[in-house]
Amino acid sequence: MNKHISLQTYVPKALAVWVRSQADDRKVSVSIVVRDLLVDAWHAQNSAGGKILPLDSQRQNIFISIALDALLAGHPDSSLRKRTLEAYHRKLARLGLTSAPVSGGDDEA
């Protein structure tokens, strides 16, 4: 797993107010809003013109999600997988994204 690295910058007041407003609206930290904006910009720049992302993030995300599901399914605490999926659906709702069915699909681990 990659360790996140802290970055710091100065921005105009209007931009700072907007970022803080976004964080308040989403009920997350300013750091999460800034990170999400930077990741989105990075993906947009790297996917423009058909470039392959250095980390091939789509394949990596698919592998991680399948591996995590397998680990959760085999965990001694049988409620852990359900609680993790519930947290995932809450996060999707908070971000305004459509979630997959809670029961999952045919390709679960």
PDB file of C-alpha atoms in Angstrom:
ATOM      1  CA  MET A   1       0.000   0.000   0.000  1.00  0.00           C
ATOM      2  CA  ASN A   2       1.337   3.442  -0.867  1.00  0.00           C
ATOM      3  CA  LYS A   3       2.009   5.899   1.905  1.00  0.00           C
ATOM      4  CA  HIS A   4       0.377   9.253   1.280  1.00  0.00           C
ATOM      5  CA  ILE A   5       2.696  12.248   1.257  1.00  0.00           C
ATOM      6  CA  SER A   6       1.681  15.593   2.691  1.00  0.00           C
ATOM      7  CA  LEU A   7       1.699  18.621   0.383  1.00  0.00           C
ATOM      8  CA  GLN A   8       1.157  22.218   1.419  1.00  0.00           C
ATOM      9  CA  THR A   9       0.345  25.271  -0.680  1.00  0.00           C
ATOM     10  CA  TYR A  10      -1.004  28.788  -0.461  1.00  0.00           C
ATOM     11  CA  VAL A  11      -4.143  29.637  -2.419  1.00  0.00           C
ATOM     12  CA  PRO A  12      -6.184  32.793  -2.976  1.00  0.00           C
ATOM     13  CA  LYS A  13      -8.807  33.482  -0.321  1.00  0.00           C
ATOM     14  CA  ALA A  14     -11.711  32.854  -2.710  1.00  0.00           C
ATOM     15  CA  LEU A  15     -10.357  29.394  -3.547  1.00  0.00           C
ATOM     16  CA  ALA A  16      -9.831  28.588   0.135  1.00  0.00           C
ATOM     17  CA  VAL A  17     -13.406  29.637   0.931  1.00  0.00           C
ATOM     18  CA  TRP A  18     -14.715  27.449  -1.899  1.00  0.00           C
ATOM     19  CA  VAL A  19     -12.686  24.395  -0.789  1.00  0.00           C
ATOM     20  CA  ARG A  20     -13.825  24.819   2.822  1.00  0.00           C
ATOM     21  CA  SER A  21     -17.411  25.134   1.622  1.00  0.00           C
ATOM     22  CA  GLN A  22     -17.049  21.933  -0.390  1.00  0.00           C
ATOM     23  CA  ALA A  23     -15.669  20.161   2.675  1.00  0.00           C
ATOM     24  CA  ASP A  24     -18.537  21.415   4.846  1.00  0.00           C
ATOM     25  CA  ASP A  25     -21.129  20.376   2.249  1.00  0.00           C
ATOM     26  CA  ARG A  26     -19.624  16.884   1.948  1.00  0.00           C
ATOM     27  CA  LYS A  27     -18.954  16.632   5.706  1.00  0.00           C
ATOM     28  CA  VAL A  28     -15.314  15.707   5.111  1.00  0.00           C
ATOM     29  CA  SER A  29     -11.990  17.396   5.801  1.00  0.00           C
ATOM     30  CA  VAL A  30     -10.426  20.044   3.576  1.00  0.00           C
ATOM     31  CA  SER A  31      -7.592  17.585   2.995  1.00  0.00           C
ATOM     32  CA  ILE A  32      -9.990  15.050   1.460  1.00  0.00           C
ATOM     33  CA  VAL A  33     -11.507  17.670  -0.864  1.00  0.00           C
ATOM     34  CA  VAL A  34      -8.077  18.830  -2.041  1.00  0.00           C
ATOM     35  CA  ARG A  35      -6.850  15.245  -2.480  1.00  0.00           C
ATOM     36  CA  ASP A  36      -9.966  14.323  -4.510  1.00  0.00           C
ATOM     37  CA  LEU A  37      -9.505  17.373  -6.753  1.00  0.00           C
ATOM     38  CA  LEU A  38      -5.832  16.567  -7.330  1.00  0.00           C
ATOM     39  CA  VAL A  39      -6.517  12.897  -8.078  1.00  0.00           C
ATOM     40  CA  ASP A  40      -9.294  13.871 -10.509  1.00  0.00           C
ATOM     41  CA  ALA A  41      -6.962  16.321 -12.268  1.00  0.00           C
ATOM     42  CA  TRP A  42      -4.203  13.706 -12.406  1.00  0.00           C
ATOM     43  CA  HIS A  43      -6.566  11.125 -13.908  1.00  0.00           C
ATOM     44  CA  ALA A  44      -7.910  13.643 -16.436  1.00  0.00           C
ATOM     45  CA  GLN A  45      -4.423  14.622 -17.570  1.00  0.00           C
ATOM     46  CA  ASN A  46      -3.162  11.050 -17.804  1.00  0.00           C
ATOM     47  CA  SER A  47      -6.227   9.661 -19.544  1.00  0.00           C
ATOM     48  CA  ALA A  48      -6.314  12.410 -22.181  1.00  0.00           C
ATOM     49  CA  GLY A  49      -5.052  11.177 -25.523  1.00  0.00           C
ATOM     50  CA  GLY A  50      -5.290   7.512 -24.538  1.00  0.00           C
ATOM     51  CA  LYS A  51      -2.261   7.525 -22.269  1.00  0.00           C
ATOM     52  CA  ILE A  52      -1.944   4.538 -19.974  1.00  0.00           C
ATOM     53  CA  LEU A  53      -1.892   5.630 -16.363  1.00  0.00           C
ATOM     54  CA  PRO A  54       1.446   4.928 -14.668  1.00  0.00           C
ATOM     55  CA  LEU A  55      -0.271   2.935 -11.950  1.00  0.00           C
ATOM     56  CA  ASP A  56      -2.948   1.495 -14.245  1.00  0.00           C
ATOM     57  CA  SER A  57      -5.420   2.479 -11.563  1.00  0.00           C
ATOM     58  CA  GLN A  58      -8.495   0.734 -12.977  1.00  0.00           C
ATOM     59  CA  ARG A  59      -6.866  -2.703 -12.978  1.00  0.00           C
ATOM     60  CA  GLN A  60      -5.291  -2.020  -9.613  1.00  0.00           C
ATOM     61  CA  ASN A  61      -8.664  -0.986  -8.128  1.00  0.00           C
ATOM     62  CA  ILE A  62     -10.387  -4.083  -9.493  1.00  0.00           C
ATOM     63  CA  PHE A  63      -7.712  -6.361  -8.050  1.00  0.00           C
ATOM     64  CA  ILE A  64      -7.804  -4.594  -4.689  1.00  0.00           C
ATOM     65  CA  SER A  65     -11.594  -4.789  -4.452  1.00  0.00           C
ATOM     66  CA  ILE A  66     -11.665  -8.515  -5.288  1.00  0.00           C
ATOM     67  CA  ALA A  67      -8.816  -9.290  -2.904  1.00  0.00           C
ATOM     68  CA  LEU A  68     -10.412  -7.279  -0.103  1.00  0.00           C
ATOM     69  CA  ASP A  69     -13.771  -8.975  -0.630  1.00  0.00           C
ATOM     70  CA  ALA A  70     -12.098 -12.389  -0.424  1.00  0.00           C
ATOM     71  CA  LEU A  71     -10.307 -11.420   2.795  1.00  0.00           C
ATOM     72  CA  LEU A  72     -13.513 -10.066   4.329  1.00  0.00           C
ATOM     73  CA  ALA A  73     -15.520 -13.133   3.277  1.00  0.00           C
ATOM     74  CA  GLY A  74     -12.999 -15.410   4.990  1.00  0.00           C
ATOM     75  CA  HIS A  75     -12.575 -13.292   8.138  1.00  0.00           C
ATOM     76  CA  PRO A  76     -13.574 -14.902  11.466  1.00  0.00           C
ATOM     77  CA  ASP A  77     -15.826 -11.901  12.236  1.00  0.00           C
ATOM     78  CA  SER A  78     -18.656 -12.721   9.841  1.00  0.00           C
ATOM     79  CA  SER A  79     -20.207  -9.256  10.275  1.00  0.00           C
ATOM     80  CA  LEU A  80     -17.060  -7.416   9.110  1.00  0.00           C
ATOM     81  CA  ARG A  81     -17.823  -7.778   5.389  1.00  0.00           C
ATOM     82  CA  LYS A  82     -21.388  -6.516   5.866  1.00  0.00           C
ATOM     83  CA  ARG A  83     -20.227  -3.535   7.941  1.00  0.00           C
ATOM     84  CA  THR A  84     -17.579  -2.697   5.334  1.00  0.00           C
ATOM     85  CA  LEU A  85     -20.154  -2.783   2.513  1.00  0.00           C
ATOM     86  CA  GLU A  86     -22.505  -0.577   4.541  1.00  0.00           C
ATOM     87  CA  ALA A  87     -19.699   1.960   5.089  1.00  0.00           C
ATOM     88  CA  TYR A  88     -18.921   1.833   1.362  1.00  0.00           C
ATOM     89  CA  HIS A  89     -22.542   2.582   0.452  1.00  0.00           C
ATOM     90  CA  ARG A  90     -22.670   5.478   2.954  1.00  0.00           C
ATOM     91  CA  LYS A  91     -19.519   6.931   1.370  1.00  0.00           C
ATOM     92  CA  LEU A  92     -20.982   6.620  -2.136  1.00  0.00           C
ATOM     93  CA  ALA A  93     -24.177   8.326  -0.999  1.00  0.00           C
ATOM     94  CA  ARG A  94     -22.201  11.129   0.663  1.00  0.00           C
ATOM     95  CA  LEU A  95     -20.308  11.666  -2.607  1.00  0.00           C
ATOM     96  CA  GLY A  96     -23.535  11.594  -4.621  1.00  0.00           C
ATOM     97  CA  LEU A  97     -22.528   8.466  -6.525  1.00  0.00           C
ATOM     98  CA  THR A  98     -24.821   5.598  -7.440  1.00  0.00           C
ATOM     99  CA  SER A  99     -24.045   2.489  -5.478  1.00  0.00           C
ATOM    100  CA  ALA A 100     -24.102  -1.120  -6.591  1.00  0.00           C
ATOM    101  CA  PRO A 101     -26.683  -3.451  -5.045  1.00  0.00           C
ATOM    102  CA  VAL A 102     -25.809  -4.278  -1.449  1.00  0.00           C
ATOM    103  CA  SER A 103     -26.020  -8.010  -2.182  1.00  0.00           C
ATOM    104  CA  GLY A 104     -23.228  -7.775  -4.758  1.00  0.00           C
ATOM    105  CA  GLY A 105     -22.969  -9.614  -8.032  1.00  0.00           C
ATOM    106  CA  ASP A 106     -22.221 -13.063  -9.402  1.00  0.00           C
ATOM    107  CA  ASP A 107     -18.468 -12.481  -9.460  1.00  0.00           C
ATOM    108  CA  GLU A 108     -17.913 -12.019  -5.746  1.00  0.00           C
ATOM    109  CA  ALA A 109     -14.987 -13.764  -4.130  1.00  0.00           C
TER     110      ALA A 109
END
